[in-house]
Structures are given as C-alpha cells and as structure tokens.
C-alpha cells in the first residue's frame, strides 16, 4: 500500500490538509530538504506548506505591486492579521538595514468615491524582501492566521479578471502608513488590536470573506449577488452565515445528533453542554492555532500583558506562540505534580501570570494534566485557564466548567474529511473573566473563516457524533493488542497512561478515550520497520476519517530532538490517528506491522 510521495492525503483532494510521506526515509528527507522528496510535494499541512494556489496568488501580487526578483508576499484575510505579521517582521529588522515592508489591502472594485470599510476587504498582503521569508514563515506557521487555499483560489480568479483591486480604506491611511507611525493598536505585543469590528458579529456571513451589508457595485447589483454570480461554486456561498450558525451550535452542544442544515437552523433547544452556554459563546477561526493565538491575544487585551504558563508537553506551535508574542512563558514540559508544586511555590512568593495553557490530553504523549489543581491555583492567584481539547474532543470529555476558554482544531475529528481547516474558542459562561472576555471580543474579534470553508466544516461535521463513537471503540481494540505485544515498548493512550484517573475525572458518561495514540519500540530499527510496514495512509494531521500515521517526533521536533527527548518524546515515537475502517481489518494491518518488528528483532 505504498503511496506516492508528496501527493494529497486523502488522494485526489484539491484542498487536502495532509500529504503523503509514506516511509521513515521520506520523512527524514523532507526535514532535510532533499530534492527527491521536496520536488514531489504537491501539497502539505497548510501551516507548514503554502498551498500552490496561494503561492500563485502571492507571485501575481508581487508581479503587479512589487519587485519579483527581490520581494515576496505573504497573504492574510484582514488588515489586522497582516498587521501582526508586519509587526513581527519589523521587530526583527536588522539594525541599520533598509527593510521595505508594506501592506496592500484588496477588495472588489467600487465606482463610488468613498473607499471601503475594513469588513469589505477580501485580502491583505504583506510584501517584504525575499531573504526574510524564514521570519514571515514563523508568523504563518505559529499564528495560523494565513489565508486558506479556497480563499486564494477565489481571489486569484478575481484578481486576474479585474474584480479584485487595491483598496484604500475611506478616511484612513494605508495599513503600512499606520503601522509605520506606530499607533497603539499595532504597537509591540498589542497585535490583536485593530479597527474594531462593531459588536463582534460574523461580518462576512453572506459573502466569501466580505461584509453581509450588500453594498451596491457593478450595475447596481448587491455585492453578495455579484460575487455569487461571478464566482459561484457548487455550494452556495449565500448559505455561509447559516453554516457558521450550525457549526457554532454544534460546538456548543445544542446540536448533538446528525442533522441536516435546515434542521440545525430550526432547532432552538437553548442551552448547550453546560448551563448557560449558547452559540454566542463560540467563536470561529480559520485554524486551530489561530484560536490559540487569538485566545492569548484576547487575554492580554482583557487583563494586561503578563507571562503565561505552558503546562505539559504541548503541540509545538502553542509553546512558540507564548514565547514569541507577549512577555514570554514559564514552561513545565513534564506536566507533573512536582511541576505543580514548583508553580505553587512561585505563586506563593508573589509571581503573577496571565494564564495557563494546557492540552487535555496532551499531544503526542496523551497525558492528562491535573486540571482541578490548576483551576484551584488559578482561582486563588488570579490567572486564566485555557485548555486545548482537540485530542479529547467534547463528546469524550467535558473540561469547560474548569476553564475560562476551551480551544479546539475543527480541522481534526470535528471535520474528519481532511479537506478544510478551522478552529474554535468557547468561553465558559461561568468563568471569572467571562464578562471581561465577552466585552473584549465585542471590540477585537474578527471572523476570518472563509465562507466556503465554513460550508465544508458544516457539511463534514453533521455525522461527527457517530464517527467519534466508532473511532473510540476501534482504537481501544488496537491499543489493547499493542499493549499485549512484547515488541512494543510503550503505548501512550489515556486508558493506559498513569494519568488515567485525571482523565476519568472529566470523561463524559458515554465518552471514550479518543482516536489518537502513540507507540514506541525497543529500537529505532523496530520503529522504522513498524512504520514502513503499517498499511495505512501516512502524513501529518490527526482526527481523520481514515487511519493516519506519522513519525511524530521527526516531523514536529526534527531540529530539537534532544530537547524533545528530555520530556519523554522519543525519536522513535510513532503516532497513529484511528479512522472509520473495519476494526478487524485494522487489527490485521497492525499485526503485520508487528510481524515486521519481530523480524527485525530476530
């Protein structure tokens, strides 16, 4: 079942969020930048690999507005998100070096003299010297705020056909001019600030990336109608607002059964999975990392700038966000009771923090933190609790009552189809910072989820309840088999980890242990044999409807292997996300991979 290197996963998917790296050797070569792999890359995980259509759009913009041989561009959905990149680039400007960085905003043409509002803009582009691409890439990867490939596809067609042009906001200087002058809303670490978006409503529900106001352009037709007629797709973009509402209700727990969109919109069952929770407490973002980045920025806007705490070994970009934006963070990579003792000692001695960021359970070790003790410390010493529940998912666990914000990647099991990115942040209506966060969201929140992406998220998530139940049961069968194998060194799964009691305290009555686990072996050779022989799709990401495997430490920490190992994340760790395949068939495939390990051992 050897897949082609560099092809989309799943195959034949235009906007796939994973890419085929089918052997251990191919993964190493990818990290080393070897041409025999890099030259075959048709796509990749969107925050690490810029989709070809996005690259085409960036080149077209530089050709028209920049110097193609000297400059490149990075694309964002709004002036505010572009401003984050601009500020990051400027903060790393070499002393005394000329550094021509600028932002150009794009929107539909308008025959009136008045310029557009920020809500009408479809695209903001940061143009910068090519040699600083590694710096700009950090913003793209860590913040998750870059544009999606579907938005890029739409904008590229519009630009080439003359229906996307440079726009200057009425009554405002260009974004670059404002940033160069350093107004407070773009200075330093106040990077979430920007032009307020009214009451935080979903501004582009009816138009892909534009306002629902229906401003009149082109022969008097409404903007939404014009866009739909000119660039209509097989899914009506006029339904985007309804799709967003359905997704937010589904996340809130108001909708927990498979429902058609019409049923979802008609349902008015009120409160969600905890008393007082409604869809108005759910905020959508273009990626899961964007939800984490913006949760951190919102907390700094609401509470002031302080260090944060990263508790437990996290997904790599969470730690990078806390380190690179804001005053920094205190990192407890083991997430142990001893770490909590140290934290409590610091708090008793007067140290103060903005928030603790943790995962429940962690990725890739699937360890659950002591969330009750963290909550107790937070209440006593006045800091917020932010939990990433992507791996656990809210059907298996309910951590919201012990948090202030719950973030999640909707790209994963909520969608399942591996063809769309998305993220969410849910505010706890009983949290001590709820009112302050709601007020801050009303001023600062932008809904940058592209209309077509919202449509795919809604459609994909209709059956997520039944999918999760099947995945839970299949994963328990597979992990039980691996746990009993003498060739396996350790299975990392909430059911078998020493932190199981901490997980059980938050497991829903009908919830399971999730579809993600990691496994290690007694040698690197054994890990390579297992991974190469395992007949499943192989690439980054998790929570897919098909089983997906990757040598996680290689992909996530190749430049910091020794550091990762110091926290128990071994080089030979293989991570598996279980899908919807027949359980007995999958067990047979895993047995064949174990047989390959036995041959290596012999």
XYZ file of C-alpha atoms in Angstrom:
602
model
C 0.000 0.000 0.000
C 2.875 2.340 -0.781
C 1.550 5.794 -1.612
C 3.150 8.312 -3.927
C 5.429 10.743 -2.091
C 4.088 14.285 -1.923
C 0.545 13.532 -3.061
C -2.556 14.769 -1.235
C -3.976 12.769 1.663
C -6.629 11.684 1.038
C -5.772 11.145 -2.651
C -7.419 13.283 -5.342
C -8.404 16.028 -2.876
C -7.813 19.585 -4.102
C -7.689 21.171 -0.654
C -6.239 18.268 1.342
C -4.688 19.186 4.688
C -2.277 16.241 4.769
C 0.420 14.983 2.414
C 1.829 11.539 1.725
C 5.188 10.789 3.360
C 4.900 7.002 3.284
C 8.265 5.860 4.655
C 10.560 6.780 7.525
C 13.257 7.665 4.991
C 10.896 10.033 3.147
C 10.079 11.863 6.388
C 13.771 12.369 7.169
C 14.410 13.573 3.618
C 11.520 16.024 3.878
C 13.001 17.513 7.048
C 16.440 17.640 5.421
C 15.017 19.372 2.348
C 16.243 16.695 -0.044
C 15.099 17.328 -3.645
C 13.861 13.773 -4.264
C 11.079 14.498 -1.766
C 10.711 18.281 -1.874
C 10.312 18.376 -5.654
C 7.390 15.951 -5.433
C 5.405 17.921 -2.852
C 2.010 18.768 -4.355
C 0.644 19.986 -1.014
C 1.304 19.745 2.711
C -0.144 20.616 6.077
C -1.343 24.190 5.361
C 0.514 25.939 8.190
C 3.806 24.307 7.195
C 3.470 24.147 3.435
C 1.985 27.025 1.438
C -0.572 25.600 -0.989
C 0.372 26.034 -4.690
C -2.651 28.243 -5.401
C -1.639 30.550 -2.535
C 1.878 30.677 -3.972
C 0.416 31.573 -7.386
C -1.650 34.390 -5.874
C 1.361 35.763 -3.965
C 3.502 35.737 -7.116
C 0.785 37.507 -9.104
C 0.501 40.245 -6.488
C 4.271 40.752 -6.343
C 4.407 40.861 -10.141
C 1.860 43.702 -10.122
C 2.818 45.589 -6.978
C 6.382 44.608 -6.089
C 9.770 43.535 -7.425
C 9.569 39.836 -8.401
C 13.313 39.257 -8.246
C 13.734 40.896 -4.857
C 10.473 40.578 -2.979
C 7.867 38.033 -1.995
C 4.479 38.189 -0.312
C 2.536 36.504 2.455
C -1.258 36.680 2.465
C -3.780 37.250 5.255
C -7.556 37.671 5.455
C -7.629 41.129 7.071
C -5.553 44.251 7.774
C -5.325 43.258 11.431
C -3.889 39.796 10.777
C -1.495 41.295 8.232
C -0.508 43.822 10.897
C 0.575 41.002 13.198
C 2.978 39.797 10.501
C 4.188 43.319 9.743
C 4.950 43.987 13.418
C 6.767 40.650 13.763
C 8.930 41.355 10.705
C 9.741 44.874 11.865
C 10.626 43.692 15.377
C 13.321 41.504 13.827
C 14.686 44.159 11.500
C 18.499 44.074 11.466
C 19.995 47.239 12.924
C 20.744 49.835 10.267
C 19.392 47.704 7.421
C 16.907 49.009 4.862
C 13.788 46.966 5.314
C 10.990 47.807 2.893
C 7.933 46.031 4.278
C 4.441 47.172 3.328
C 0.835 46.029 3.359
C -1.617 46.239 0.477
C -5.324 45.642 1.054
C -7.547 44.188 -1.676
C -11.285 44.211 -2.229
C -13.869 44.339 -5.022
C -13.923 47.420 -7.283
C -16.210 50.250 -6.294
C -17.353 53.104 -8.544
C -18.116 55.438 -5.652
C -15.545 57.911 -4.364
C -15.795 56.620 -0.810
C -13.394 53.796 -0.011
C -14.414 50.511 1.577
C -14.702 49.625 5.224
C -12.264 47.019 6.559
C -15.096 44.466 6.554
C -15.358 44.663 2.755
C -11.739 43.696 2.140
C -11.097 40.172 0.919
C -7.319 40.034 1.262
C -4.358 41.795 2.882
C -0.885 41.209 1.521
C 2.451 41.775 3.285
C 5.232 42.371 0.734
C 8.783 42.050 2.053
C 12.383 41.295 0.922
C 12.721 37.646 -0.081
C 15.634 36.983 2.262
C 13.315 37.436 5.241
C 10.955 34.648 4.209
C 12.014 32.451 7.190
C 10.835 35.196 9.559
C 7.493 35.630 7.805
C 7.023 31.858 7.734
C 7.092 31.806 11.532
C 4.014 34.034 11.569
C 2.255 31.834 9.013
C 3.030 28.649 10.949
C 2.591 29.749 14.551
C -0.419 32.076 14.367
C -2.480 30.096 11.856
C -3.864 33.377 10.523
C -2.878 32.913 6.882
C -5.485 32.636 4.145
C -6.944 29.287 3.137
C -6.417 27.727 -0.288
C -10.115 28.176 -1.114
C -9.912 31.905 -0.391
C -6.762 32.091 -2.506
C -8.435 30.271 -5.389
C -11.326 32.723 -5.325
C -9.090 35.798 -5.021
C -6.701 34.681 -7.763
C -9.552 34.336 -10.242
C -10.987 37.670 -9.139
C -7.625 39.441 -9.436
C -6.940 38.114 -12.921
C -10.421 39.060 -14.115
C -10.261 42.584 -12.689
C -12.712 42.065 -9.840
C -10.155 42.317 -7.042
C -8.207 45.563 -6.791
C -6.102 47.505 -4.335
C -8.355 49.342 -1.911
C -7.686 52.228 0.448
C -9.985 52.380 3.443
C -12.124 55.512 3.460
C -10.792 58.128 5.861
C -7.749 56.054 6.742
C -4.130 55.946 5.725
C -2.803 52.736 4.216
C -2.175 49.955 6.691
C 1.584 50.303 6.206
C 1.459 54.041 6.952
C -0.481 53.447 10.147
C 1.934 50.748 11.258
C 4.988 52.846 10.455
C 3.621 55.602 12.686
C 3.116 53.010 15.409
C -0.409 53.708 16.679
C -1.145 51.954 19.921
C -3.365 49.328 18.371
C -0.484 47.916 16.341
C 2.456 48.561 18.644
C 4.513 45.850 20.263
C 2.520 42.961 21.561
C -0.905 44.566 21.279
C -1.128 42.823 17.935
C -4.730 41.722 18.168
C -5.889 45.293 18.207
C -7.034 46.960 15.040
C -10.108 48.619 13.680
C -12.989 47.450 15.909
C -15.420 45.119 14.189
C -18.642 46.535 15.598
C -20.150 44.131 18.099
C -18.001 41.190 17.052
C -20.647 39.791 14.745
C -19.780 37.430 11.917
C -19.223 40.135 9.354
C -18.952 38.091 6.184
C -21.712 35.532 6.600
C -23.200 36.153 3.165
C -20.106 36.876 1.056
C -16.841 34.962 0.879
C -14.659 36.994 3.196
C -16.644 40.211 2.806
C -19.367 42.009 4.733
C -23.004 40.966 4.615
C -24.040 44.550 4.195
C -24.698 44.039 0.496
C -23.123 47.253 -0.720
C -24.028 48.100 -4.282
C -21.415 47.802 -7.019
C -21.318 46.937 -10.706
C -24.594 47.908 -12.342
C -26.365 48.390 -9.034
C -26.333 44.738 -8.064
C -25.723 43.872 -4.442
C -22.189 42.814 -3.581
C -23.248 39.354 -2.410
C -25.276 38.688 -5.537
C -22.469 39.934 -7.751
C -19.866 37.724 -6.098
C -22.149 34.689 -6.197
C -23.000 35.138 -9.873
C -19.434 35.867 -10.938
C -17.603 33.220 -8.960
C -20.314 30.829 -7.801
C -19.278 27.345 -6.725
C -21.197 24.124 -6.366
C -22.000 25.189 -2.805
C -23.926 28.427 -2.479
C -21.880 30.984 -0.574
C -25.105 32.689 0.483
C -25.518 29.818 2.957
C -22.231 30.584 4.717
C -23.862 32.503 7.557
C -26.273 29.643 8.180
C -23.393 27.162 8.098
C -21.485 29.186 10.692
C -24.510 29.239 12.961
C -24.946 25.482 12.652
C -21.248 24.861 13.412
C -21.320 27.132 16.462
C -24.456 25.419 17.771
C -22.919 22.019 17.201
C -19.808 23.001 19.165
C -21.875 24.481 21.972
C -23.584 21.118 22.275
C -27.020 22.429 21.395
C -26.908 20.060 18.421
C -25.536 16.644 19.254
C -27.310 14.442 16.733
C -26.842 14.113 13.000
C -28.851 16.911 11.438
C -29.397 18.453 8.048
C -28.649 22.164 7.832
C -32.331 23.114 7.768
C -32.956 21.149 10.971
C -29.903 22.697 12.603
C -31.142 26.201 11.935
C -34.678 25.463 13.078
C -33.509 23.888 16.323
C -33.877 26.284 19.222
C -33.212 23.969 22.137
C -31.442 26.652 24.137
C -28.569 25.785 26.423
C -25.674 23.592 25.406
C -23.495 21.123 27.245
C -23.281 23.230 30.417
C -25.963 25.504 31.839
C -25.911 28.950 30.304
C -23.741 28.020 27.310
C -25.010 29.039 23.888
C -23.651 29.511 20.380
C -22.971 33.171 21.221
C -20.092 31.930 23.396
C -18.487 30.106 20.459
C -16.041 31.998 18.219
C -14.770 30.598 14.926
C -11.266 30.961 13.492
C -9.572 29.879 10.251
C -7.378 27.277 12.027
C -6.959 25.665 15.421
C -3.691 27.530 16.013
C -5.441 30.789 15.195
C -7.891 30.067 18.018
C -4.971 29.571 20.428
C -3.085 32.624 19.182
C -6.163 34.814 19.467
C -7.143 33.418 22.867
C -3.722 34.511 24.124
C -4.050 37.935 22.495
C -7.585 38.410 23.825
C -6.476 37.609 27.357
C -3.639 40.154 27.112
C -6.089 42.742 25.805
C -8.505 41.983 28.655
C -6.058 41.527 31.557
C -2.856 43.272 30.526
C 0.485 41.806 29.484
C 1.943 39.138 31.769
C 3.834 35.905 31.296
C 1.824 32.778 30.674
C 2.327 29.182 31.788
C 2.586 26.284 29.341
C 1.771 23.165 31.353
C 2.608 19.734 29.953
C 4.379 18.871 26.704
C 2.329 20.733 24.092
C 1.848 20.728 20.370
C 4.909 22.628 19.184
C 3.320 25.883 17.981
C 1.421 26.549 21.207
C 4.683 26.984 23.070
C 6.111 29.112 20.250
C 3.115 31.477 20.392
C 3.565 32.062 24.114
C 7.312 32.586 23.702
C 7.284 34.888 20.670
C 4.204 37.085 21.295
C 3.828 38.758 24.644
C 6.211 38.765 27.630
C 7.087 35.054 27.372
C 6.098 31.969 29.332
C 7.049 29.550 32.057
C 7.277 26.041 30.572
C 6.527 22.874 32.534
C 7.167 20.196 29.923
C 6.559 17.192 32.164
C 3.220 18.433 33.476
C 3.859 16.562 36.740
C 2.754 17.048 40.333
C 6.291 18.265 41.047
C 5.810 20.915 38.355
C 2.604 21.983 40.077
C 4.430 22.184 43.398
C 7.018 24.466 41.794
C 4.306 26.613 40.238
C 2.500 26.942 43.536
C 5.734 27.938 45.255
C 6.272 30.687 42.676
C 2.719 31.936 43.152
C 3.057 31.973 46.925
C 6.243 34.028 46.528
C 4.423 36.656 44.512
C 4.923 35.732 40.836
C 1.894 36.556 38.706
C 0.759 35.116 35.400
C -1.745 35.826 32.656
C -2.983 32.286 32.074
C -2.081 28.628 31.997
C -2.269 26.913 28.596
C -2.592 23.150 28.602
C -3.909 20.269 26.477
C -6.367 17.614 27.602
C -4.924 15.150 26.886
C -1.530 16.172 25.535
C -0.129 15.541 22.072
C 1.700 13.177 21.480
C 2.015 11.561 24.926
C -1.749 11.630 25.656
C -1.113 12.618 29.258
C -3.886 14.392 31.152
C -2.937 17.353 33.378
C -4.274 17.814 36.896
C -6.874 20.305 35.737
C -8.663 20.528 39.090
C -5.496 21.610 40.872
C -4.680 24.067 38.079
C -8.169 25.547 38.422
C -7.752 25.836 42.191
C -4.456 27.689 41.779
C -5.976 29.926 39.109
C -8.839 30.912 41.394
C -6.501 31.590 44.280
C -3.897 33.575 42.326
C -5.990 35.228 39.636
C -4.947 33.756 36.291
C -6.986 32.242 33.477
C -7.145 28.614 32.351
C -7.066 27.823 28.612
C -7.466 24.191 27.548
C -6.929 22.739 24.089
C -9.390 19.833 23.897
C -8.656 18.899 20.255
C -7.385 15.403 21.082
C -10.013 14.637 23.729
C -12.955 16.368 21.987
C -16.022 17.478 23.884
C -18.022 14.313 23.221
C -15.490 12.286 25.204
C -14.636 14.841 27.886
C -16.122 17.969 29.450
C -13.417 20.326 30.664
C -15.281 23.588 30.095
C -16.513 24.050 33.711
C -12.876 24.140 34.888
C -11.644 26.566 32.242
C -12.075 30.123 31.059
C -11.528 29.326 27.369
C -11.626 25.993 25.571
C -9.923 25.966 22.164
C -10.045 23.290 19.514
C -8.919 22.497 15.982
C -12.012 21.843 13.878
C -9.665 20.593 11.170
C -9.417 17.315 13.065
C -12.184 14.891 14.072
C -14.928 17.539 14.009
C -14.443 17.704 10.231
C -12.812 14.345 9.642
C -12.556 14.679 5.867
C -9.066 16.258 5.850
C -10.137 18.883 3.309
C -10.745 22.039 5.354
C -9.110 23.997 8.189
C -10.937 25.623 11.086
C -10.760 26.402 14.780
C -12.967 27.450 17.664
C -12.751 29.114 21.065
C -15.531 28.645 23.629
C -15.932 30.953 26.614
C -17.109 29.457 29.900
C -20.231 31.488 30.801
C -19.482 30.891 34.499
C -15.787 31.785 34.285
C -14.466 34.634 36.412
C -13.264 36.516 33.299
C -16.354 35.838 31.196
C -17.732 39.370 31.173
C -14.343 40.913 30.502
C -13.634 38.452 27.671
C -17.051 38.991 26.107
C -16.513 42.749 26.125
C -13.036 42.325 24.634
C -14.368 40.009 21.926
C -17.013 42.582 21.045
C -14.203 45.054 20.307
C -11.494 42.825 18.920
C -12.873 39.622 17.404
C -12.746 39.091 13.645
C -14.472 36.196 11.947
C -11.900 35.330 9.287
C -13.234 31.886 8.471
C -13.710 31.845 4.690
C -17.283 31.265 3.528
C -16.586 28.114 1.509
C -14.537 26.683 4.388
C -17.492 27.255 6.702
C -19.724 25.356 4.303
C -17.388 22.373 4.231
C -16.993 22.376 8.023
C -20.748 22.319 8.491
C -21.301 19.571 5.974
C -18.422 17.423 7.224
C -19.422 17.691 10.890
C -23.022 16.535 10.582
C -22.141 12.947 11.499
C -19.288 13.579 13.915
C -21.168 12.027 16.865
C -21.465 8.600 15.259
C -17.939 8.822 13.851
C -16.370 9.513 17.225
C -18.208 6.611 18.848
C -16.915 4.142 16.238
C -13.385 5.557 16.384
C -13.330 5.252 20.193
C -14.219 1.558 20.100
C -11.806 0.669 17.289
C -8.919 2.471 18.991
C -9.477 0.566 22.211
C -9.233 -2.731 20.300
C -5.991 -1.739 18.578
C -4.298 -0.310 21.663
C -5.230 -3.413 23.678
C -3.492 -5.564 21.064
C -0.384 -3.362 21.090
C -0.331 -3.193 24.878
C -0.056 -7.004 24.990
C 2.735 -7.213 22.401
C 6.266 -7.986 23.668
C 7.657 -5.983 20.745
C 6.092 -2.731 21.949
C 7.943 -0.646 24.491
C 5.043 1.619 25.479
C 1.556 2.577 24.338
C 0.624 6.193 25.076
C -3.172 6.317 25.398
C -5.384 7.801 28.133
C -6.665 4.348 29.072
C -3.153 3.048 29.794
C -1.307 6.148 30.988
C -0.548 6.745 34.647
C -2.641 9.925 34.365
C -5.807 7.898 33.645
C -7.532 8.972 36.936
C -7.093 12.620 35.914
C -8.672 11.839 32.533
C -11.518 9.843 34.079
C -12.472 12.810 36.253
C -13.545 14.654 33.101
C -14.738 11.791 30.902
C -18.376 12.026 29.916
C -20.598 9.128 30.942
C -20.833 7.889 27.353
C -17.408 9.179 26.303
C -14.348 7.175 25.380
C -10.607 7.686 25.232
C -10.362 9.145 21.730
C -8.854 8.019 18.461
C -5.229 9.134 18.929
C -2.394 7.146 20.459
C 1.378 6.895 20.218
C 3.616 3.872 20.418
C 7.356 3.345 20.984
C 9.614 0.355 20.438
C 12.851 -1.022 21.838
C 14.989 0.321 18.990
C 14.852 2.828 16.146
C 15.148 -0.061 13.691
C 11.998 -1.594 15.142
C 10.146 1.735 14.906
C 11.187 2.113 11.270
C 10.067 -1.423 10.440
C 6.695 -0.908 12.122
C 6.027 2.419 10.436
C 7.118 1.338 6.969
C 5.125 -1.899 7.087
C 1.920 -0.438 8.548
C -0.574 -0.343 5.667
C -2.408 2.907 6.382
C -2.189 6.409 4.940
C 0.832 8.294 6.250
C 1.229 12.017 6.740
C 0.730 14.869 9.220
C -2.577 15.731 10.950
C -4.983 13.632 13.027
C -8.688 13.046 13.592
C -9.250 11.946 10.011
C -11.977 9.537 8.905
C -9.193 7.255 7.679
C -6.359 5.905 9.788
C -3.292 8.143 9.542
C 0.201 7.597 10.900
C 3.384 9.652 11.174
C 6.794 9.527 12.893
C 5.679 12.421 15.053
C 8.931 13.454 16.714
C 10.708 13.561 13.368
C 8.088 15.864 11.851
C 7.407 18.139 14.815
C 10.820 18.366 16.509
C 13.489 17.459 13.971
C 15.627 20.474 14.873
C 15.222 19.903 18.619
C 15.302 16.123 19.076
C 17.409 16.190 22.241
C 15.116 18.767 23.819
C 12.008 16.703 22.994
C 13.657 13.555 24.355
C 14.269 15.291 27.682
C 10.494 15.386 28.133
C 9.944 11.751 27.159
C 9.153 12.332 23.473
C 11.422 9.765 21.845
C 12.817 9.914 18.330
C 11.240 6.528 17.534
C 7.728 7.533 18.575
C 5.043 6.663 16.014
C 1.695 8.459 16.320
C -1.495 6.905 14.956
C -4.887 8.504 14.441
C -7.546 5.807 14.015
C -10.245 6.157 11.370
C -13.504 4.505 10.357
C -12.111 1.344 8.751
C -13.328 -2.061 9.905
C -11.769 -2.825 13.291
C -10.763 -6.407 12.473
C -9.141 -5.298 9.207
C -7.148 -2.618 11.005
C -6.043 -5.074 13.681
C -4.736 -7.373 10.937
C -2.728 -4.497 9.443
C -1.233 -3.661 12.821
C -0.353 -7.313 13.354
C 1.510 -7.366 10.033
C 3.488 -4.328 11.183
C 4.302 -6.080 14.464
C 5.438 -9.124 12.484
C 7.899 -6.830 10.682
C 9.236 -5.729 14.079
C 9.627 -9.378 15.087
C 11.753 -9.995 12.003
C 13.997 -7.056 12.904
C 14.367 -8.347 16.456
C 15.199 -11.830 15.201
